[in-house]
Structure formats: structure tokens, C-alpha cells
PDB file of C-alpha atoms in Angstrom:
ATOM      1  CA  MET T 155      -5.227  25.516   4.897  1.00  0.00           C
ATOM      2  CA  LYS T 156      -1.645  25.139   5.797  1.00  0.00           C
ATOM      3  CA  ILE T 157       0.621  23.631   3.095  1.00  0.00           C
ATOM      4  CA  ILE T 158       3.087  21.126   4.642  1.00  0.00           C
ATOM      5  CA  ASN T 159       5.810  21.984   2.181  1.00  0.00           C
ATOM      6  CA  ALA T 160       5.700  25.207   0.425  1.00  0.00           C
ATOM      7  CA  LYS T 161       8.428  24.136  -2.150  1.00  0.00           C
ATOM      8  CA  LEU T 162       5.730  22.123  -3.935  1.00  0.00           C
ATOM      9  CA  ASN T 163       3.941  25.349  -4.927  1.00  0.00           C
ATOM     10  CA  ASN T 164       6.655  26.189  -7.374  1.00  0.00           C
ATOM     11  CA  PHE T 165       6.362  23.002  -9.516  1.00  0.00           C
ATOM     12  CA  ASP T 166       3.947  21.837 -12.165  1.00  0.00           C
ATOM     13  CA  PHE T 167       3.388  18.236 -11.101  1.00  0.00           C
ATOM     14  CA  MET T 168       1.004  15.380 -11.411  1.00  0.00           C
ATOM     15  CA  GLU T 169      -1.175  14.583  -8.426  1.00  0.00           C
ATOM     16  CA  ILE T 170       0.225  12.592  -5.504  1.00  0.00           C
ATOM     17  CA  ILE T 171      -1.203   9.191  -4.853  1.00  0.00           C
ATOM     18  CA  ASP T 172      -1.093   7.497  -1.461  1.00  0.00           C
ATOM     19  CA  THR T 173      -1.303   3.884  -2.596  1.00  0.00           C
ATOM     20  CA  HIS T 174      -1.699   2.277   0.932  1.00  0.00           C
ATOM     21  CA  THR T 175      -3.552   4.244   3.582  1.00  0.00           C
ATOM     22  CA  HIS T 176      -5.953   2.982   6.426  1.00  0.00           C
ATOM     23  CA  LEU T 177      -7.841   6.242   6.933  1.00  0.00           C
ATOM     24  CA  TYR T 178     -11.059   4.236   7.631  1.00  0.00           C
ATOM     25  CA  LEU T 179      -9.684   2.907  11.080  1.00  0.00           C
ATOM     26  CA  ASP T 180     -10.911   4.206  14.371  1.00  0.00           C
ATOM     27  CA  GLN T 181      -7.855   6.543  14.837  1.00  0.00           C
ATOM     28  CA  PHE T 182      -9.447   8.893  12.258  1.00  0.00           C
ATOM     29  CA  ASP T 183     -13.097   8.830  13.480  1.00  0.00           C
ATOM     30  CA  HIS T 184     -12.807  12.258  14.840  1.00  0.00           C
ATOM     31  CA  ASP T 185     -11.045  13.977  12.042  1.00  0.00           C
ATOM     32  CA  PHE T 186     -11.464  11.884   8.855  1.00  0.00           C
ATOM     33  CA  ASP T 187     -12.657  14.759   6.741  1.00  0.00           C
ATOM     34  CA  ASP T 188      -9.979  17.170   8.160  1.00  0.00           C
ATOM     35  CA  ALA T 189      -7.396  14.640   7.216  1.00  0.00           C
ATOM     36  CA  ILE T 190      -8.706  14.252   3.689  1.00  0.00           C
ATOM     37  CA  GLN T 191      -8.760  17.979   3.334  1.00  0.00           C
ATOM     38  CA  ARG T 192      -5.165  18.371   4.623  1.00  0.00           C
ATOM     39  CA  SER T 193      -4.115  15.916   1.943  1.00  0.00           C
ATOM     40  CA  PHE T 194      -6.090  17.793  -0.758  1.00  0.00           C
ATOM     41  CA  ALA T 195      -4.216  21.043   0.309  1.00  0.00           C
ATOM     42  CA  ASN T 196      -0.950  19.170  -0.421  1.00  0.00           C
ATOM     43  CA  ASN T 197      -2.164  17.766  -3.834  1.00  0.00           C
ATOM     44  CA  ILE T 198      -2.687  14.204  -2.432  1.00  0.00           C
ATOM     45  CA  SER T 199      -5.854  13.418  -4.506  1.00  0.00           C
ATOM     46  CA  LYS T 200      -6.103   9.588  -4.472  1.00  0.00           C
ATOM     47  CA  PHE T 201      -6.199   7.249  -1.570  1.00  0.00           C
ATOM     48  CA  VAL T 202      -6.054   3.523  -1.960  1.00  0.00           C
ATOM     49  CA  PHE T 203      -7.642   1.675   1.002  1.00  0.00           C
ATOM     50  CA  PRO T 204      -6.191  -1.922   1.718  1.00  0.00           C
ATOM     51  CA  SER T 205      -8.640  -4.288   3.237  1.00  0.00           C
ATOM     52  CA  ILE T 206      -7.544  -6.391   6.388  1.00  0.00           C
ATOM     53  CA  SER T 207     -10.710  -8.232   7.317  1.00  0.00           C
ATOM     54  CA  SER T 208     -14.485  -8.116   6.832  1.00  0.00           C
ATOM     55  CA  MET T 209     -15.078  -6.317  10.052  1.00  0.00           C
ATOM     56  CA  HIS T 210     -13.794  -3.073   8.577  1.00  0.00           C
ATOM     57  CA  TYR T 211     -15.440  -3.413   5.112  1.00  0.00           C
ATOM     58  CA  SER T 212     -18.509  -1.292   5.760  1.00  0.00           C
ATOM     59  CA  LYS T 213     -16.432   1.627   7.084  1.00  0.00           C
ATOM     60  CA  MET T 214     -14.282   1.494   3.934  1.00  0.00           C
ATOM     61  CA  VAL T 215     -17.306   1.610   1.877  1.00  0.00           C
ATOM     62  CA  ASN T 216     -18.839   4.514   3.720  1.00  0.00           C
ATOM     63  CA  CYS T 217     -15.641   6.499   3.289  1.00  0.00           C
ATOM     64  CA  LYS T 218     -15.667   5.836  -0.451  1.00  0.00           C
ATOM     65  CA  LYS T 219     -19.179   6.997  -0.695  1.00  0.00           C
ATOM     66  CA  LYS T 220     -18.126  10.480   0.765  1.00  0.00           C
ATOM     67  CA  TYR T 221     -15.184  10.757  -1.746  1.00  0.00           C
ATOM     68  CA  PRO T 222     -15.993   8.482  -4.697  1.00  0.00           C
ATOM     69  CA  LYS T 223     -13.563  10.136  -7.104  1.00  0.00           C
ATOM     70  CA  ASN T 224     -10.686  10.093  -4.534  1.00  0.00           C
ATOM     71  CA  ILE T 225     -10.951   6.836  -2.538  1.00  0.00           C
ATOM     72  CA  PHE T 226     -10.288   3.461  -4.171  1.00  0.00           C
ATOM     73  CA  LEU T 227     -10.812   0.195  -2.475  1.00  0.00           C
ATOM     74  CA  MET T 228      -8.812  -3.152  -2.314  1.00  0.00           C
ATOM     75  CA  LEU T 229     -10.303  -6.292  -0.981  1.00  0.00           C
ATOM     76  CA  GLY T 230      -8.416  -9.106   0.852  1.00  0.00           C
ATOM     77  CA  LEU T 231      -7.604 -10.968   3.991  1.00  0.00           C
ATOM     78  CA  HIS T 232      -4.491  -9.632   5.827  1.00  0.00           C
ATOM     79  CA  PRO T 233      -2.240 -12.540   7.211  1.00  0.00           C
ATOM     80  CA  VAL T 234      -2.348 -11.310  10.725  1.00  0.00           C
ATOM     81  CA  TYR T 235      -6.175 -11.746  10.577  1.00  0.00           C
ATOM     82  CA  VAL T 236      -5.810 -15.376   9.437  1.00  0.00           C
ATOM     83  CA  ASP T 237      -7.146 -17.551  12.184  1.00  0.00           C
ATOM     84  CA  LYS T 238      -9.594 -20.509  12.626  1.00  0.00           C
ATOM     85  CA  ASN T 239     -12.266 -18.603  10.654  1.00  0.00           C
ATOM     86  CA  TYR T 240     -10.029 -17.854   7.663  1.00  0.00           C
ATOM     87  CA  LEU T 241     -12.148 -19.917   5.233  1.00  0.00           C
ATOM     88  CA  GLN T 242     -15.181 -17.850   6.099  1.00  0.00           C
ATOM     89  CA  GLU T 243     -13.212 -14.679   5.550  1.00  0.00           C
ATOM     90  CA  LEU T 244     -11.987 -15.836   2.194  1.00  0.00           C
ATOM     91  CA  LYS T 245     -15.602 -16.803   1.162  1.00  0.00           C
ATOM     92  CA  PHE T 246     -16.551 -13.151   1.958  1.00  0.00           C
ATOM     93  CA  VAL T 247     -13.696 -11.902  -0.215  1.00  0.00           C
ATOM     94  CA  LYS T 248     -14.770 -14.132  -3.068  1.00  0.00           C
ATOM     95  CA  ASN T 249     -18.357 -13.051  -2.824  1.00  0.00           C
ATOM     96  CA  GLU T 250     -17.578  -9.276  -2.653  1.00  0.00           C
ATOM     97  CA  ILE T 251     -15.116  -9.403  -5.455  1.00  0.00           C
ATOM     98  CA  ASN T 252     -17.794 -10.760  -7.808  1.00  0.00           C
ATOM     99  CA  GLN T 253     -20.318  -8.013  -7.023  1.00  0.00           C
ATOM    100  CA  ASN T 254     -18.248  -4.814  -6.749  1.00  0.00           C
ATOM    101  CA  ASN T 255     -15.367  -3.104  -8.400  1.00  0.00           C
ATOM    102  CA  PHE T 256     -12.057  -3.033  -6.597  1.00  0.00           C
ATOM    103  CA  VAL T 257      -8.595  -1.794  -7.804  1.00  0.00           C
ATOM    104  CA  ALA T 258      -6.607  -4.711  -6.266  1.00  0.00           C
ATOM    105  CA  ILE T 259      -6.557  -7.834  -4.039  1.00  0.00           C
ATOM    106  CA  GLY T 260      -4.932  -6.813  -0.779  1.00  0.00           C
ATOM    107  CA  GLU T 261      -3.390  -6.530   1.430  1.00  0.00           C
ATOM    108  CA  ILE T 262      -2.359 -10.157   1.515  1.00  0.00           C
ATOM    109  CA  GLY T 263       0.762 -11.992   2.221  1.00  0.00           C
ATOM    110  CA  LEU T 264       2.659 -13.580   5.101  1.00  0.00           C
ATOM    111  CA  ASP T 265       3.583 -12.410   8.591  1.00  0.00           C
ATOM    112  CA  LYS T 266       5.962 -14.305  10.964  1.00  0.00           C
ATOM    113  CA  TYR T 267       6.408 -11.244  13.272  1.00  0.00           C
ATOM    114  CA  TRP T 268       3.247 -11.362  15.248  1.00  0.00           C
ATOM    115  CA  SER T 269       2.401 -15.160  15.307  1.00  0.00           C
ATOM    116  CA  THR T 270       3.173 -18.295  13.451  1.00  0.00           C
ATOM    117  CA  GLU T 271       0.235 -20.261  14.889  1.00  0.00           C
ATOM    118  CA  PHE T 272      -1.732 -20.182  11.699  1.00  0.00           C
ATOM    119  CA  TYR T 273       1.242 -19.851   9.360  1.00  0.00           C
ATOM    120  CA  LYS T 274       0.114 -22.797   7.153  1.00  0.00           C
ATOM    121  CA  GLN T 275      -3.217 -21.221   6.890  1.00  0.00           C
ATOM    122  CA  GLN T 276      -1.560 -17.831   6.022  1.00  0.00           C
ATOM    123  CA  ILE T 277       0.120 -19.630   3.100  1.00  0.00           C
ATOM    124  CA  GLU T 278      -3.081 -21.269   1.921  1.00  0.00           C
ATOM    125  CA  ALA T 279      -4.951 -17.928   2.129  1.00  0.00           C
ATOM    126  CA  PHE T 280      -2.122 -16.144   0.336  1.00  0.00           C
ATOM    127  CA  GLU T 281      -2.045 -18.595  -2.515  1.00  0.00           C
ATOM    128  CA  MET T 282      -5.885 -18.691  -2.841  1.00  0.00           C
ATOM    129  CA  GLN T 283      -6.048 -14.920  -3.077  1.00  0.00           C
ATOM    130  CA  ILE T 284      -3.142 -14.954  -5.603  1.00  0.00           C
ATOM    131  CA  ASP T 285      -5.323 -17.189  -7.842  1.00  0.00           C
ATOM    132  CA  LEU T 286      -8.352 -14.939  -7.317  1.00  0.00           C
ATOM    133  CA  ALA T 287      -6.393 -11.930  -8.392  1.00  0.00           C
ATOM    134  CA  LEU T 288      -5.191 -13.721 -11.537  1.00  0.00           C
ATOM    135  CA  LYS T 289      -8.723 -14.804 -12.332  1.00  0.00           C
ATOM    136  CA  LYS T 290      -9.941 -11.218 -12.027  1.00  0.00           C
ATOM    137  CA  ASN T 291      -6.863  -9.750 -13.639  1.00  0.00           C
ATOM    138  CA  LEU T 292      -6.176  -7.552 -10.606  1.00  0.00           C
ATOM    139  CA  PRO T 293      -2.891  -6.531  -8.941  1.00  0.00           C
ATOM    140  CA  ILE T 294      -1.958  -7.829  -5.509  1.00  0.00           C
ATOM    141  CA  ILE T 295      -0.727  -5.668  -2.687  1.00  0.00           C
ATOM    142  CA  ILE T 296       1.562  -7.663  -0.428  1.00  0.00           C
ATOM    143  CA  HIS T 297       2.182  -7.441   3.343  1.00  0.00           C
ATOM    144  CA  CYS T 298       5.355  -9.260   4.215  1.00  0.00           C
ATOM    145  CA  ARG T 299       7.001  -9.255   7.603  1.00  0.00           C
ATOM    146  CA  ASP T 300       9.883 -11.635   8.403  1.00  0.00           C
ATOM    147  CA  ALA T 301       8.800 -13.663   5.448  1.00  0.00           C
ATOM    148  CA  TYR T 302      10.525 -12.386   2.281  1.00  0.00           C
ATOM    149  CA  LYS T 303      11.883 -15.699   1.184  1.00  0.00           C
ATOM    150  CA  ASP T 304       8.614 -17.495   1.648  1.00  0.00           C
ATOM    151  CA  VAL T 305       6.644 -14.834  -0.096  1.00  0.00           C
ATOM    152  CA  ILE T 306       8.956 -14.376  -3.036  1.00  0.00           C
ATOM    153  CA  ASP T 307       9.324 -18.247  -3.413  1.00  0.00           C
ATOM    154  CA  ILE T 308       5.505 -18.449  -3.790  1.00  0.00           C
ATOM    155  CA  LEU T 309       5.375 -15.680  -6.281  1.00  0.00           C
ATOM    156  CA  GLU T 310       8.135 -17.317  -8.342  1.00  0.00           C
ATOM    157  CA  LYS T 311       6.209 -20.453  -8.269  1.00  0.00           C
ATOM    158  CA  LYS T 312       3.041 -18.754  -9.542  1.00  0.00           C
ATOM    159  CA  LYS T 313       4.751 -16.513 -11.823  1.00  0.00           C
ATOM    160  CA  ASN T 314       2.382 -15.385 -14.713  1.00  0.00           C
ATOM    161  CA  LYS T 315       2.456 -12.482 -17.160  1.00  0.00           C
ATOM    162  CA  ASN T 316      -0.605 -11.083 -15.220  1.00  0.00           C
ATOM    163  CA  LEU T 317       0.839 -11.500 -11.804  1.00  0.00           C
ATOM    164  CA  ARG T 318       1.791  -8.053 -10.568  1.00  0.00           C
ATOM    165  CA  GLY T 319       1.447  -5.596  -7.829  1.00  0.00           C
ATOM    166  CA  ILE T 320       3.202  -3.910  -4.793  1.00  0.00           C
ATOM    167  CA  PHE T 321       5.272  -5.045  -1.920  1.00  0.00           C
ATOM    168  CA  HIS T 322       3.690  -2.655   0.557  1.00  0.00           C
ATOM    169  CA  CYS T 323       6.011  -1.071   3.148  1.00  0.00           C
ATOM    170  CA  PHE T 324       9.105  -2.601   1.685  1.00  0.00           C
ATOM    171  CA  THR T 325      11.886  -3.116   4.246  1.00  0.00           C
ATOM    172  CA  GLY T 326      13.883  -6.011   2.760  1.00  0.00           C
ATOM    173  CA  THR T 327      17.463  -6.120   1.409  1.00  0.00           C
ATOM    174  CA  TYR T 328      18.791  -5.057  -1.960  1.00  0.00           C
ATOM    175  CA  GLU T 329      18.770  -8.620  -2.894  1.00  0.00           C
ATOM    176  CA  ASP T 330      15.105  -8.943  -1.922  1.00  0.00           C
ATOM    177  CA  ALA T 331      14.249  -5.929  -3.945  1.00  0.00           C
ATOM    178  CA  GLN T 332      16.089  -7.334  -7.049  1.00  0.00           C
ATOM    179  CA  ARG T 333      13.965 -10.621  -6.898  1.00  0.00           C
ATOM    180  CA  ILE T 334      10.785  -8.486  -6.439  1.00  0.00           C
ATOM    181  CA  ILE T 335      11.618  -6.233  -9.411  1.00  0.00           C
ATOM    182  CA  ASN T 336      12.433  -9.263 -11.567  1.00  0.00           C
ATOM    183  CA  LEU T 337       8.850 -10.557 -10.860  1.00  0.00           C
ATOM    184  CA  GLU T 338       7.426  -7.207 -12.212  1.00  0.00           C
ATOM    185  CA  PHE T 339       6.372  -5.929  -8.882  1.00  0.00           C
ATOM    186  CA  SER T 340       6.913  -2.472  -7.389  1.00  0.00           C
ATOM    187  CA  LEU T 341       8.140  -1.391  -3.902  1.00  0.00           C
ATOM    188  CA  GLY T 342       5.835   0.577  -1.668  1.00  0.00           C
ATOM    189  CA  ILE T 343       7.973   3.268  -0.009  1.00  0.00           C
ATOM    190  CA  GLY T 344       6.850   5.017   3.096  1.00  0.00           C
ATOM    191  CA  GLY T 345       7.864   6.638   6.381  1.00  0.00           C
ATOM    192  CA  VAL T 346      10.535   3.903   6.984  1.00  0.00           C
ATOM    193  CA  VAL T 347      12.731   5.487   4.254  1.00  0.00           C
ATOM    194  CA  THR T 348      13.108   8.469   6.705  1.00  0.00           C
ATOM    195  CA  PHE T 349      14.193   6.511   9.692  1.00  0.00           C
ATOM    196  CA  LYS T 350      17.772   6.485  10.697  1.00  0.00           C
ATOM    197  CA  ASN T 351      17.696   2.663  11.166  1.00  0.00           C
ATOM    198  CA  GLY T 352      15.361   2.060   8.283  1.00  0.00           C
ATOM    199  CA  LYS T 353      18.304   0.860   6.184  1.00  0.00           C
ATOM    200  CA  ILE T 354      16.467   0.880   2.792  1.00  0.00           C
ATOM    201  CA  ASP T 355      17.718   4.521   2.134  1.00  0.00           C
ATOM    202  CA  GLN T 356      21.315   3.049   1.908  1.00  0.00           C
ATOM    203  CA  PHE T 357      20.539   1.185  -1.361  1.00  0.00           C
ATOM    204  CA  LEU T 358      17.424   2.651  -2.768  1.00  0.00           C
ATOM    205  CA  ASN T 359      19.272   4.835  -5.239  1.00  0.00           C
ATOM    206  CA  LYS T 360      20.462   1.672  -6.978  1.00  0.00           C
ATOM    207  CA  ILE T 361      16.789   0.898  -7.850  1.00  0.00           C
ATOM    208  CA  SER T 362      15.015   2.582 -10.675  1.00  0.00           C
ATOM    209  CA  LEU T 363      12.412   5.087  -9.687  1.00  0.00           C
ATOM    210  CA  LYS T 364      10.178   3.331 -12.176  1.00  0.00           C
ATOM    211  CA  ASN T 365       9.850   0.589  -9.633  1.00  0.00           C
ATOM    212  CA  ILE T 366       8.737   2.752  -6.674  1.00  0.00           C
ATOM    213  CA  VAL T 367       5.232   3.867  -5.600  1.00  0.00           C
ATOM    214  CA  LEU T 368       4.427   6.231  -2.581  1.00  0.00           C
ATOM    215  CA  GLU T 369       2.509   5.133   0.461  1.00  0.00           C
ATOM    216  CA  THR T 370       2.042   6.021   4.108  1.00  0.00           C
ATOM    217  CA  ASP T 371       0.255   3.032   5.811  1.00  0.00           C
ATOM    218  CA  SER T 372      -1.570   5.610   8.052  1.00  0.00           C
ATOM    219  CA  PRO T 373      -2.087   5.581  10.863  1.00  0.00           C
ATOM    220  CA  TYR T 374       1.159   3.547  11.099  1.00  0.00           C
ATOM    221  CA  LEU T 375       4.895   4.332  10.515  1.00  0.00           C
ATOM    222  CA  ALA T 376       4.695   8.108  10.565  1.00  0.00           C
ATOM    223  CA  PRO T 377       7.769   9.627   8.816  1.00  0.00           C
ATOM    224  CA  VAL T 378      10.272  11.890  10.473  1.00  0.00           C
ATOM    225  CA  PRO T 379       9.552  14.512  11.853  1.00  0.00           C
ATOM    226  CA  TYR T 380       6.204  12.788  12.974  1.00  0.00           C
ATOM    227  CA  ARG T 381       7.738   9.427  13.983  1.00  0.00           C
ATOM    228  CA  GLY T 382       5.886   7.804  16.926  1.00  0.00           C
ATOM    229  CA  LYS T 383       2.756   9.883  16.313  1.00  0.00           C
ATOM    230  CA  ARG T 384      -0.302   9.004  14.203  1.00  0.00           C
ATOM    231  CA  ASN T 385       0.460   8.939  10.458  1.00  0.00           C
ATOM    232  CA  GLU T 386      -1.800  10.502   7.890  1.00  0.00           C
ATOM    233  CA  SER T 387      -1.808  10.790   4.157  1.00  0.00           C
ATOM    234  CA  SER T 388      -0.626  14.395   4.117  1.00  0.00           C
ATOM    235  CA  TYR T 389       2.641  13.384   5.616  1.00  0.00           C
ATOM    236  CA  ILE T 390       3.596  11.614   2.341  1.00  0.00           C
ATOM    237  CA  ILE T 391       5.265  14.936   1.408  1.00  0.00           C
ATOM    238  CA  HIS T 392       8.151  14.013   3.884  1.00  0.00           C
ATOM    239  CA  VAL T 393       8.572  10.781   1.952  1.00  0.00           C
ATOM    240  CA  VAL T 394       8.873  12.680  -1.330  1.00  0.00           C
ATOM    241  CA  GLU T 395      11.399  14.968   0.279  1.00  0.00           C
ATOM    242  CA  LYS T 396      13.596  12.011   1.369  1.00  0.00           C
ATOM    243  CA  LEU T 397      13.420  10.357  -1.974  1.00  0.00           C
ATOM    244  CA  SER T 398      14.302  13.631  -3.578  1.00  0.00           C
ATOM    245  CA  GLU T 399      17.569  13.564  -1.456  1.00  0.00           C
ATOM    246  CA  ILE T 400      18.213   9.818  -2.065  1.00  0.00           C
ATOM    247  CA  TYR T 401      17.743  10.074  -5.922  1.00  0.00           C
ATOM    248  CA  ASP T 402      19.187  13.706  -6.221  1.00  0.00           C
ATOM    249  CA  MET T 403      16.026  14.587  -8.137  1.00  0.00           C
ATOM    250  CA  LYS T 404      13.598  17.428  -7.877  1.00  0.00           C
ATOM    251  CA  MET T 405      10.459  16.672  -5.875  1.00  0.00           C
ATOM    252  CA  ASP T 406       8.207  17.239  -8.925  1.00  0.00           C
ATOM    253  CA  GLN T 407      10.126  14.439 -10.730  1.00  0.00           C
ATOM    254  CA  ILE T 408       9.668  12.079  -7.912  1.00  0.00           C
ATOM    255  CA  ILE T 409       5.958  12.718  -7.898  1.00  0.00           C
ATOM    256  CA  ARG T 410       5.503  12.603 -11.489  1.00  0.00           C
ATOM    257  CA  GLN T 411       7.267   9.173 -11.820  1.00  0.00           C
ATOM    258  CA  THR T 412       5.689   7.570  -8.816  1.00  0.00           C
ATOM    259  CA  SER T 413       2.209   8.755  -9.792  1.00  0.00           C
ATOM    260  CA  LEU T 414       2.702   7.370 -13.282  1.00  0.00           C
ATOM    261  CA  ASN T 415       3.801   4.063 -11.727  1.00  0.00           C
ATOM    262  CA  SER T 416       0.638   3.868  -9.595  1.00  0.00           C
ATOM    263  CA  TYR T 417      -1.495   4.512 -12.728  1.00  0.00           C
ATOM    264  CA  LYS T 418       0.053   1.651 -14.418  1.00  0.00           C
ATOM    265  CA  ILE T 419      -0.663  -0.752 -11.427  1.00  0.00           C
ATOM    266  CA  PHE T 420      -4.197   0.395 -10.595  1.00  0.00           C
ATOM    267  CA  ASN T 421      -7.014   0.864 -12.995  1.00  0.00           C
ATOM    268  CA  PHE T 422      -8.588   3.788 -11.250  1.00  0.00           C
ATOM    269  CA  ASP T 423     -11.200   4.369 -13.977  1.00  0.00           C
ATOM    270  CA  ALA T 424     -12.664   0.895 -13.567  1.00  0.00           C
ATOM    271  CA  GLN T 425     -13.758   1.304  -9.872  1.00  0.00           C
ATOM    272  CA  ASN T 426     -15.734   4.503 -10.679  1.00  0.00           C
ATOM    273  CA  THR T 427     -17.928   2.953 -13.452  1.00  0.00           C
TER     274      THR T 427
END
């Protein structure tokens, strides 16, 4: 099995955790197991699957059955999937969350980029799922696109000692990052940090690595040198390399701290009980 970056072989490091990957989507139907094995070969040993709607739930469960010690599931309604049937979808989330173990509510949030037709319903769904997460004492994983002010305002309104989680695929400003960190949330950093126009690389070194977790958002947002192609969890190594440059730290230090951060957010042991 080819190791994507042989430099990692020289380090004693903790496992790498992909905190946000959609390996259950159709893009991986022909090589799901190979993608998992490529990740294992690069010491990526935990994969957290975000939910987007009920239509994909059975595939997520089937993937977990194949790798029960490595795959961990969230449950939630993605804002882009909020439509006229959103209350039915939220009912599904509530029913399943009471019957099975999940490591987070997600991905949830607000999205003004694709459509604002159901934006009021997006806000309602977001707030209802935050309340559910608080009731279940689970972290929330936030999708936010062109809506940072609205999302942060809602979180500040609902601020609670148990309200915590990750801003997945963070692409906001330094000021956004500061508000997010003040709310005790972490920043999910993936392929965008390697983009020339990604911008977050310009200020990320001002943010403590204790506030960062690794992700890929596979099959989307592949890092350089794979930009424009299908992303997969094994490519997270290139995110680690870029963060190593930004923070002027060794790769094993990046891995160790971000993995520790992930363990603090997700109760991985709970889902395997």
C-alpha cells in the first residue's frame, strides 16, 4: 500500500481523525473499501460521518457495520435539504436520536449560497436541532455558507455551558474565528487551507492549534495537489502538511494536538457501547 507522505513514518504520533467525511455517498460506491484502506495506510483511523438527510441514513449505517471501530455517525438535517418536508425530516432525526448512539448532531446550520427560499425554515430547523443537542448533551457540527453573522448570532443567543462543536469547513474571517472560539467552538480545517485563494491561511497562525480539528469533507474540496478531483480521507495528509507550514511546527505535533482536540469534542467510546 502506497504511503502518501513518507515523512510521517519517522514520527511517533497519535492517530489521525477525519472529523467530517461523506464516504457513504455514491462517489465511493465502486471503491469504498479501497478508500478506507488507503486511509488506514496513512494512519487515518477514525472517520466521522455527517448526516445530510434521511435518504442517506441506511448507507451510513451499513458503512459503520463494516468498520464499527473506525466509523462514527452524526445525525441531523443539512440546511440545503430543508424544504417543505423539513418537519418530517426533523421528526426522523428526533426518533433516531432516541434509539441509537451518535457522536454529534450534524451537519446543521444555515446556507444562503444555494437558495434562500426556505431560509426561515432553515433557521427554525437549526434552532430546533441545537435544542436537541443540548437535551442530549451532544456537540453540533455546523454548516455555514454566506451566513456567518446569522449563525453566530443564534449561537450567542443560545449560549450554554454544554453548547459546543465545530464550524465545519471554516472559510470565515479572523473576526468570525474569534467570535466562534469565544463560544467554545472549534474550526474544522480541510482542503481550503491549501488553496491560493482560500484566504484562511493568511491568519490561521494567529489562532491556537487547540482550536483546530482536521477534516476533508470528502468527496468535496480536495486539497492541492488534487484540487478539482474527488476528495477522500487519505488526502488529509496534505492538510497536515499545510498546517505544518502555517504554524511552523512538525507534522506529528499538528496531528497530536488536532487529534486530542477531536477526542475532547466527540465521545467516541459512547457510540461503540
